[in-house]
Backbone as CSV, one residue per row, in Angstrom:
resi,resn,N_x,N_y,N_z,CA_x,CA_y,CA_z,C_x,C_y,C_z
1,MET,102.189,243.175,222.680,101.110,243.006,223.962,100.928,244.341,224.583
2,THR,99.525,244.719,224.396,99.532,246.042,225.034,98.864,246.023,226.539
3,ARG,99.203,246.525,227.268,98.945,246.342,228.839,98.155,248.363,229.268
4,LEU,97.346,247.425,230.314,97.235,249.470,230.928,97.009,249.065,232.397
5,ALA,97.692,250.449,232.832,98.451,250.464,234.035,98.169,251.685,234.791
6,THR,98.435,251.733,235.910,98.538,253.108,236.480,99.722,252.949,237.626
7,LEU,100.348,254.248,237.592,101.493,254.586,238.429,101.383,255.820,239.190
8,CYS,101.969,255.817,240.335,101.991,256.537,241.062,103.389,257.241,242.089
9,LEU,103.984,258.182,241.295,105.383,258.428,242.006,105.715,259.333,242.783
10,PRO,106.300,259.410,243.660,107.224,258.198,243.927,107.038,257.034,244.779
11,ALA,105.828,256.474,244.900,105.034,255.299,245.274,104.970,254.149,244.689
12,ALA,105.099,252.878,244.787,105.466,251.800,243.818,104.405,251.468,242.738
13,PHE,104.760,250.707,241.765,103.840,251.010,240.573,102.568,250.097,240.847
14,LEU,101.703,250.634,240.408,100.406,249.364,240.649,99.655,249.333,239.670
15,ALA,99.962,248.085,239.027,99.551,247.695,237.714,97.842,247.386,238.071
16,LEU,96.974,247.422,236.808,95.604,247.463,236.550,95.729,246.366,236.088
17,ALA,96.096,245.542,235.349,96.338,244.293,234.468,97.157,243.269,234.731
18,SER,97.085,242.407,234.581,97.922,241.282,234.897,99.663,241.786,235.010
19,PRO,100.340,241.371,235.855,101.956,241.391,235.900,102.365,241.391,234.661
20,ALA,103.449,242.326,234.542,103.982,242.303,233.183,105.121,241.477,233.205
21,PRO,105.765,240.556,231.806,106.689,240.078,232.172,107.954,241.033,232.450
22,ALA,109.015,240.055,233.004,110.462,241.023,233.849,110.905,241.905,232.830
23,ALA,111.092,241.584,231.174,111.662,242.416,230.635,110.932,243.491,230.235
24,GLU,109.774,243.149,229.888,108.594,244.521,229.459,108.689,245.382,231.303
25,GLN,108.698,244.619,232.215,108.700,245.539,233.695,110.071,246.432,233.604
26,GLU,110.794,246.269,233.348,112.037,246.669,233.461,111.887,247.903,232.500
27,ALA,111.372,247.724,230.983,111.339,248.771,230.740,110.522,250.033,230.870
28,ILE,109.189,249.446,231.263,108.502,250.312,231.606,109.103,251.381,233.095
29,ASP,109.938,250.482,233.688,110.131,251.055,235.251,111.220,252.135,234.443
30,GLY,112.264,251.827,233.446,113.077,253.012,233.016,112.351,253.905,232.627
31,CYS,111.370,253.791,231.641,110.811,255.041,231.299,110.037,255.948,232.445
32,ILE,109.347,255.229,233.390,108.706,255.589,234.395,110.310,257.096,235.244
33,ASP,111.066,256.220,235.573,112.044,256.901,235.858,112.483,258.179,234.922
34,GLN,113.148,258.065,233.633,113.337,259.010,233.314,112.251,260.068,232.674
35,LEU,110.739,259.864,233.103,110.108,260.741,233.251,109.974,261.715,234.408
36,ARG,110.156,261.168,235.751,110.626,261.833,236.915,111.296,262.817,236.464
37,THR,112.485,262.297,235.936,113.727,263.036,235.650,113.557,264.517,234.789
38,VAL,112.717,263.897,233.681,113.131,265.462,232.744,111.673,266.075,233.148
39,GLY,110.499,265.266,233.345,108.832,265.912,233.390,108.672,267.154,234.317
40,GLY,109.597,267.868,235.177,108.884,268.652,235.906,108.170,268.087,236.867
41,PRO,107.467,269.330,237.457,106.711,268.998,238.564,105.771,267.715,238.326
42,ASP,105.085,267.805,236.996,104.104,267.060,236.557,104.212,265.654,236.176
43,GLY,105.645,265.503,236.098,105.917,264.130,236.055,106.189,263.418,236.746
44,GLN,105.706,263.705,238.093,106.062,263.008,239.533,104.746,261.819,239.643
45,SER,104.020,262.412,238.844,102.874,261.147,238.962,102.354,261.096,237.559
46,GLY,101.038,260.177,237.803,100.300,259.874,236.565,100.009,258.137,235.851
47,THR,99.889,258.276,234.900,99.114,256.998,234.306,100.107,256.547,233.585
48,VAL,100.672,255.053,233.468,100.603,254.191,232.169,99.535,253.913,231.124
49,VAL,99.131,254.500,230.229,98.642,254.483,229.598,98.363,252.891,228.809
50,SER,99.469,252.752,228.112,99.608,251.506,227.639,101.178,251.208,228.044
51,SER,101.615,249.664,227.322,102.851,248.983,226.617,102.967,248.181,225.829
52,GLU,103.555,248.139,224.841,103.753,247.347,223.590,105.090,246.548,223.872
53,PHE,105.213,245.673,224.104,106.520,244.632,224.225,107.042,244.380,222.981
54,SER,108.258,244.480,222.623,108.954,244.014,221.547,110.470,243.485,222.084
55,GLU,111.331,242.527,221.547,112.567,241.971,221.959,113.195,243.471,221.528
56,ALA,113.098,244.042,220.426,113.586,245.475,220.164,113.910,246.316,220.798
57,GLY,112.464,246.314,221.305,112.206,247.706,222.157,110.430,248.089,223.030
58,THR,110.346,248.133,223.818,108.545,248.204,224.726,108.327,249.585,224.335
59,LEU,107.350,249.779,223.425,106.706,251.160,223.255,105.786,251.394,224.396
60,VAL,106.087,252.357,225.187,105.394,253.104,226.412,104.947,253.993,226.640
61,MET,103.406,254.276,226.636,102.916,255.788,226.578,102.378,256.130,227.952
62,LEU,102.974,257.379,228.569,102.867,257.483,229.998,101.799,258.911,229.816
63,ARG,100.904,259.246,230.412,100.348,260.184,230.502,100.275,260.731,232.549
64,ASP,101.363,262.106,232.148,101.431,262.800,233.321,100.406,263.516,234.142
65,ALA,100.662,263.750,235.439,99.550,264.788,236.597,99.102,265.620,235.526
66,GLY,99.929,266.552,234.826,99.526,267.459,233.971,98.327,267.075,232.808
67,GLY,98.523,266.177,232.332,97.570,265.546,231.118,98.461,265.497,230.065
68,THR,100.103,266.115,229.867,100.855,265.590,228.917,100.747,264.165,228.511
69,LEU,100.461,263.518,227.095,100.990,262.035,227.042,102.544,261.907,226.614
70,TRP,103.085,261.199,226.685,104.652,261.100,226.483,104.436,259.699,225.809
71,ARG,105.700,259.245,224.691,106.044,258.413,224.190,107.262,257.905,224.531
72,CYS,107.202,256.762,225.277,108.808,256.335,225.467,108.962,254.875,225.069
73,ILE,110.544,254.570,224.794,111.109,253.186,224.042,111.882,252.660,225.059
74,GLY,111.559,251.810,225.795,112.411,251.236,227.012,112.862,249.778,226.681
75,TYR,114.014,249.486,227.379,114.818,248.095,226.812,114.785,247.235,228.063
76,SER,114.984,246.115,228.241,114.566,245.348,229.051,115.989,245.103,229.863
77,ASP,116.875,245.867,229.828,117.916,246.349,231.171,117.538,247.627,231.773
78,GLY,116.529,248.425,231.489,115.865,249.481,231.947,116.320,250.727,231.529
79,ALA,117.036,250.527,230.053,117.764,251.815,229.942,116.696,252.375,228.635
80,VAL,116.384,253.777,228.579,115.831,254.359,227.819,116.166,254.712,226.561
81,GLY,115.808,254.444,225.167,116.353,254.924,224.070,115.373,256.097,223.945
82,GLU,114.305,256.724,223.959,113.557,257.699,223.890,112.415,258.073,224.774
83,LEU,112.531,259.315,224.756,111.533,259.833,225.729,111.146,261.216,225.071
84,ALA,109.260,261.216,224.473,109.409,262.683,223.840,108.285,262.691,224.177
85,VAL,107.568,264.055,224.037,105.956,264.274,223.993,105.388,263.868,222.976
86,ALA,104.237,263.002,222.869,103.283,262.788,222.129,101.874,263.779,221.960
87,GLU,101.692,264.002,222.812,100.305,265.097,222.808,100.407,266.034,224.041
88,ALA,101.084,267.445,223.821,101.285,268.206,224.775,99.947,268.418,225.756
89,ALA,99.795,269.056,226.725,98.769,269.282,227.445,99.251,270.877,227.768
90,ASP,97.852,272.083,227.577,97.875,273.345,227.324,97.715,273.974,228.526
91,ASP,98.951,273.928,229.835,98.471,273.546,231.237,99.617,275.063,231.225
92,GLY,100.224,275.451,230.368,101.086,276.885,230.943,102.346,276.555,231.608
93,ALA,102.404,275.147,231.916,103.768,275.146,232.709,103.861,273.214,233.279
94,GLY,104.857,272.986,234.274,104.506,271.289,234.417,105.372,270.696,233.789
95,ALA,105.166,269.677,233.185,105.743,268.554,232.482,106.764,269.226,231.249
96,MET,105.990,270.336,230.461,106.750,270.490,229.119,107.927,271.444,229.739
97,ALA,107.772,272.091,230.531,109.026,273.444,231.253,109.999,272.291,231.520
98,GLY,109.808,271.310,232.177,111.140,270.512,232.667,111.399,269.356,231.399
99,ALA,111.118,269.382,230.329,111.345,268.483,229.601,112.603,268.593,228.720
100,SER,113.708,267.647,228.543,114.861,267.879,227.824,114.963,267.596,226.331
101,GLY,115.694,268.343,225.375,115.507,268.153,223.854,117.161,267.433,223.665
102,ASP,117.776,267.496,224.977,119.007,266.417,224.376,118.861,265.252,223.815
103,MET,117.815,264.422,224.365,117.848,263.425,224.058,117.133,262.768,222.776
104,VAL,116.054,263.626,222.471,115.479,263.099,221.331,115.389,264.345,220.285
105,SER,115.414,264.314,219.062,114.928,265.139,218.265,114.224,264.787,217.129
106,GLU,113.575,265.557,216.023,112.708,265.012,215.176,112.831,265.981,213.877
107,GLU,112.587,265.187,212.769,112.970,266.581,211.432,112.174,265.496,210.630
108,GLN,110.997,266.420,209.653,110.138,266.184,208.777,111.420,266.154,207.531
109,VAL,111.316,265.068,206.259,112.220,264.855,205.658,111.256,264.972,204.193
110,ARG,112.140,265.919,203.495,111.600,266.265,202.144,112.126,266.123,201.092
111,PHE,111.482,265.171,200.042,112.613,265.048,199.441,112.967,265.941,197.804
112,ALA,114.147,266.463,197.258,114.213,267.652,196.214,113.507,266.818,194.946
113,ALA,113.005,267.937,194.477,112.126,267.543,193.436,112.320,266.616,192.271
114,GLY,111.898,266.257,191.868,112.217,265.017,190.902,113.025,263.714,191.329
115,THR,113.028,263.499,192.541,113.996,262.826,193.430,112.832,261.875,194.450
116,SER,113.037,260.477,194.661,112.511,259.730,195.387,113.312,259.414,196.477
117,GLY,114.447,260.140,197.051,115.037,259.293,198.248,116.172,260.993,198.493
118,ALA,116.535,260.545,199.868,117.557,261.562,200.418,118.445,260.388,200.862
119,THR,119.741,261.516,201.380,120.936,260.959,202.098,121.011,261.811,203.424
120,LEU,120.929,261.686,204.307,120.852,262.175,205.716,121.653,262.018,206.627
121,THR,122.559,262.754,207.046,123.657,262.668,208.358,123.589,263.121,209.651
122,GLY,124.042,262.740,210.528,124.237,263.585,211.911,125.284,263.259,212.916
123,THR,125.365,263.220,214.226,125.522,262.716,215.032,124.644,262.682,216.401
124,LEU,124.769,261.518,216.773,124.263,261.391,218.069,124.735,261.135,219.343
125,ALA,124.591,261.670,220.265,125.350,261.532,221.925,124.504,260.078,222.108
126,ALA,125.734,259.748,223.098,125.257,258.411,223.678,123.801,258.650,224.204
127,GLY,123.127,257.469,223.994,121.830,257.329,224.391,121.071,258.190,223.814
128,ALA,120.957,259.109,222.931,120.190,259.867,222.146,119.777,259.240,220.783
129,SER,118.541,259.749,220.298,118.193,259.413,219.097,117.391,260.147,218.417
130,LYS,117.319,260.257,217.201,116.297,261.147,216.337,115.638,260.558,215.280
131,ARG,114.425,260.959,215.323,113.037,260.587,214.196,112.998,261.512,213.322
132,TYR,112.917,260.603,212.162,112.799,261.080,210.699,111.431,260.625,210.182
133,LEU,110.314,261.769,209.911,109.117,261.469,209.338,109.286,261.669,207.928
134,LEU,108.744,260.529,207.312,108.783,260.268,205.923,107.096,260.157,205.521
135,GLY,106.670,261.022,204.737,105.218,261.187,204.344,105.132,260.055,203.080
136,ALA,104.353,258.997,203.306,104.213,257.955,202.281,102.751,257.445,202.069
137,LYS,102.499,256.619,201.239,101.210,255.955,200.847,101.157,254.676,200.889
138,ASP,100.101,254.030,201.160,99.663,252.418,200.976,100.064,252.037,199.697
139,GLY,101.115,251.115,199.883,101.389,250.202,198.411,102.933,250.835,197.881
140,GLN,103.293,251.749,198.432,104.478,252.367,197.982,105.395,251.584,198.871
141,PHE,106.755,251.522,198.487,107.933,250.624,199.029,108.902,251.461,199.664
142,LEU,109.531,251.305,200.665,110.738,251.993,201.408,111.747,251.237,201.328
143,ASP,112.398,252.058,201.210,114.274,251.313,201.477,114.582,252.262,202.574
144,VAL,115.374,251.471,203.259,116.263,252.572,204.264,117.468,251.430,204.575
145,ASN,118.519,252.411,204.746,120.072,251.752,204.700,120.663,252.590,205.806
146,LEU,121.403,252.375,206.569,122.114,252.838,207.766,123.442,252.684,208.189
147,SER,124.503,253.845,208.300,125.983,253.427,208.440,126.704,254.102,209.471
148,GLY,127.459,253.782,210.075,127.896,255.074,210.636,129.563,254.360,211.523
149,THR,129.462,255.304,212.461,130.620,255.007,213.486,130.273,254.199,214.522
150,GLY,131.248,253.627,215.651,130.899,252.781,216.689,129.898,251.737,216.600
151,GLY,130.198,250.804,217.405,129.101,250.017,217.324,127.444,249.690,217.781
152,GLY,127.400,250.982,218.652,126.007,251.211,219.139,124.429,251.358,218.145
153,LEU,125.199,252.091,217.274,123.756,252.073,215.981,122.911,251.198,215.332
154,SER,121.976,251.960,215.939,120.522,250.835,215.228,119.228,251.838,215.171
155,TYR,118.569,250.918,214.347,117.238,251.921,213.525,115.946,251.053,213.888
156,GLN,115.011,251.754,213.693,113.833,250.952,213.546,112.646,252.110,213.106
157,ILE,111.727,251.351,212.637,110.416,251.895,211.664,109.351,251.738,211.732
158,PHE,108.409,253.061,212.083,106.681,252.922,212.713,106.127,253.535,211.905
159,ASN,105.028,252.784,211.875,103.531,252.724,210.984,102.982,254.615,211.417
160,PRO,102.313,255.045,210.713,101.752,256.379,211.220,101.005,256.074,212.478
161,ASP,100.201,254.698,212.515,99.469,254.577,213.948,100.261,254.198,214.916
162,GLU,101.419,254.323,214.619,102.886,254.001,215.958,103.178,252.292,216.021
163,THR,102.486,251.602,215.584,102.740,250.396,215.714,104.318,250.242,214.937
164,PHE,105.216,248.951,215.180,106.069,248.991,214.370,106.288,248.071,213.010
165,LEU,106.668,248.911,211.941,106.833,248.524,210.887,107.910,247.371,210.585
166,LEU,109.294,248.187,211.548,110.237,247.075,211.669,110.852,247.509,213.171
167,ASP,111.161,245.874,213.732,111.528,246.109,214.744,113.267,246.681,215.107
168,MET,113.813,246.987,215.886,115.133,247.449,215.810,116.087,246.423,215.384
169,VAL,117.184,246.710,214.365,117.861,246.240,213.663,119.589,246.923,213.476
170,PRO,120.572,246.270,213.751,121.799,247.106,213.598,121.822,247.795,212.404
171,ALA,122.972,248.843,212.359,123.306,249.632,211.425,123.781,248.469,210.791
172,GLY,123.798,248.773,209.111,124.318,247.453,208.227,123.382,246.915,207.858
173,GLN,122.239,246.862,208.317,120.846,245.639,207.924,120.074,246.587,207.208
174,ASP,120.148,246.431,206.201,119.097,247.169,205.359,117.983,246.591,205.069
175,TYR,117.075,247.455,204.884,115.315,247.178,204.822,114.733,247.591,203.570
176,ARG,113.795,246.989,203.181,112.680,247.033,201.887,111.846,246.345,202.235
177,GLY,110.855,247.588,202.251,109.408,246.199,202.344,108.314,247.541,201.650
178,GLN,107.128,246.968,201.643,106.122,247.549,201.032,105.181,248.071,202.005
179,LEU,104.667,249.154,202.019,104.040,249.818,203.347,102.483,249.451,203.106
180,TRP,101.604,249.739,204.431,100.404,249.328,203.932,99.513,250.459,204.688
181,GLN,100.305,251.375,205.267,99.282,252.695,205.498,99.936,254.066,205.205
182,SER,98.882,254.874,205.057,99.379,255.950,204.855,99.852,256.996,205.807
183,GLY,100.621,257.932,205.667,100.944,259.103,206.475,102.488,259.040,206.857
184,ASP,102.567,259.916,207.661,103.887,259.690,208.056,104.601,258.743,208.937
185,HIS,105.163,258.012,208.488,106.355,256.606,208.903,107.281,257.398,209.351
186,VAL,107.729,256.873,210.332,109.234,257.411,211.036,110.053,256.452,210.989
187,VAL,111.217,256.612,210.552,112.439,255.975,210.787,113.283,256.805,211.864
188,GLU,113.333,255.852,212.901,114.281,255.966,214.124,115.786,255.808,214.298
189,VAL,116.309,256.292,214.403,117.871,256.204,214.570,118.516,256.265,215.836
190,ILE,118.959,255.234,216.417,119.268,255.147,217.851,121.015,254.887,218.430
191,ASN,121.177,255.253,218.994,122.710,255.448,219.449,122.709,254.750,221.039
192,ARG,122.667,253.417,221.153,122.966,252.672,222.514,124.327,252.609,222.787
193,GLY,125.373,253.001,221.871,126.678,252.870,222.613,127.147,253.917,223.466
194,ASP,128.508,254.292,223.868,129.032,254.554,225.116,129.293,256.225,224.639
195,GLY,129.436,256.389,223.378,129.951,257.436,223.110,129.506,257.870,221.795
196,ALA,129.494,259.210,221.372,128.778,259.825,220.288,129.198,259.079,219.312
197,ALA,128.629,259.094,218.187,128.280,258.301,216.827,127.809,259.442,215.845
198,GLU,128.580,259.286,214.598,128.017,259.515,213.503,127.602,258.769,212.370
199,TYR,126.480,259.087,212.095,125.467,258.176,211.025,125.167,259.334,209.793
200,THR,125.271,257.738,208.744,124.458,258.491,207.289,123.342,257.521,207.036
201,LEU,122.346,257.932,206.615,120.874,257.235,206.539,120.528,257.443,205.365
202,GLY,120.190,256.390,204.477,119.674,256.662,203.296,118.060,256.403,203.165
203,VAL,117.463,257.185,202.574,115.968,256.684,202.480,115.085,256.821,201.188
204,THR,114.523,255.806,200.772,113.777,255.935,199.428,112.408,255.447,199.400
205,ILE,111.480,255.760,198.805,110.205,255.674,198.620,109.739,255.672,197.357
206,GLU,109.293,254.710,197.106,108.902,254.572,195.448,107.538,254.316,194.943
């Protein structure tokens, strides 16, 4: 479900549409709080552009006072799995100056010549996530598997238009499916555990 709303921070949240369900509102509020923490002066006020609720995680798009568009994944308990700049405003200061790169990182995946897949490894701090961008075409098949230490690892997959291809699933649950869009698909690995976690991610496109 996509909703439009306005926020004024630190004042109370003001909705322009019908009130969001409690679980969705908790996710929105968590994203707002996180933006206030990392968004610098511009992050103290702005607009909730949209929210797309899912039991696995709510996609919230926020535009701060400086015009920067932020992409946030929030959860029903108010926790935030990701907050990243989706479209930076060229204002020379403000939101970007206060942003932290510790919470989320991004990597473009390129397969070695003659191969159709890759194995990627890494370590995520508690509450952090990493987004892997995979260029693929409509009609191809994507295979994903994730394993790692600790019990808090999970992953989700987004289409190029940022809709969910796969809602969040735990490590150990493999995915195989046919794609229906062309462009960069995103496999996001998330650590919702209490400590750092090492992981191995396998991806194949055929």
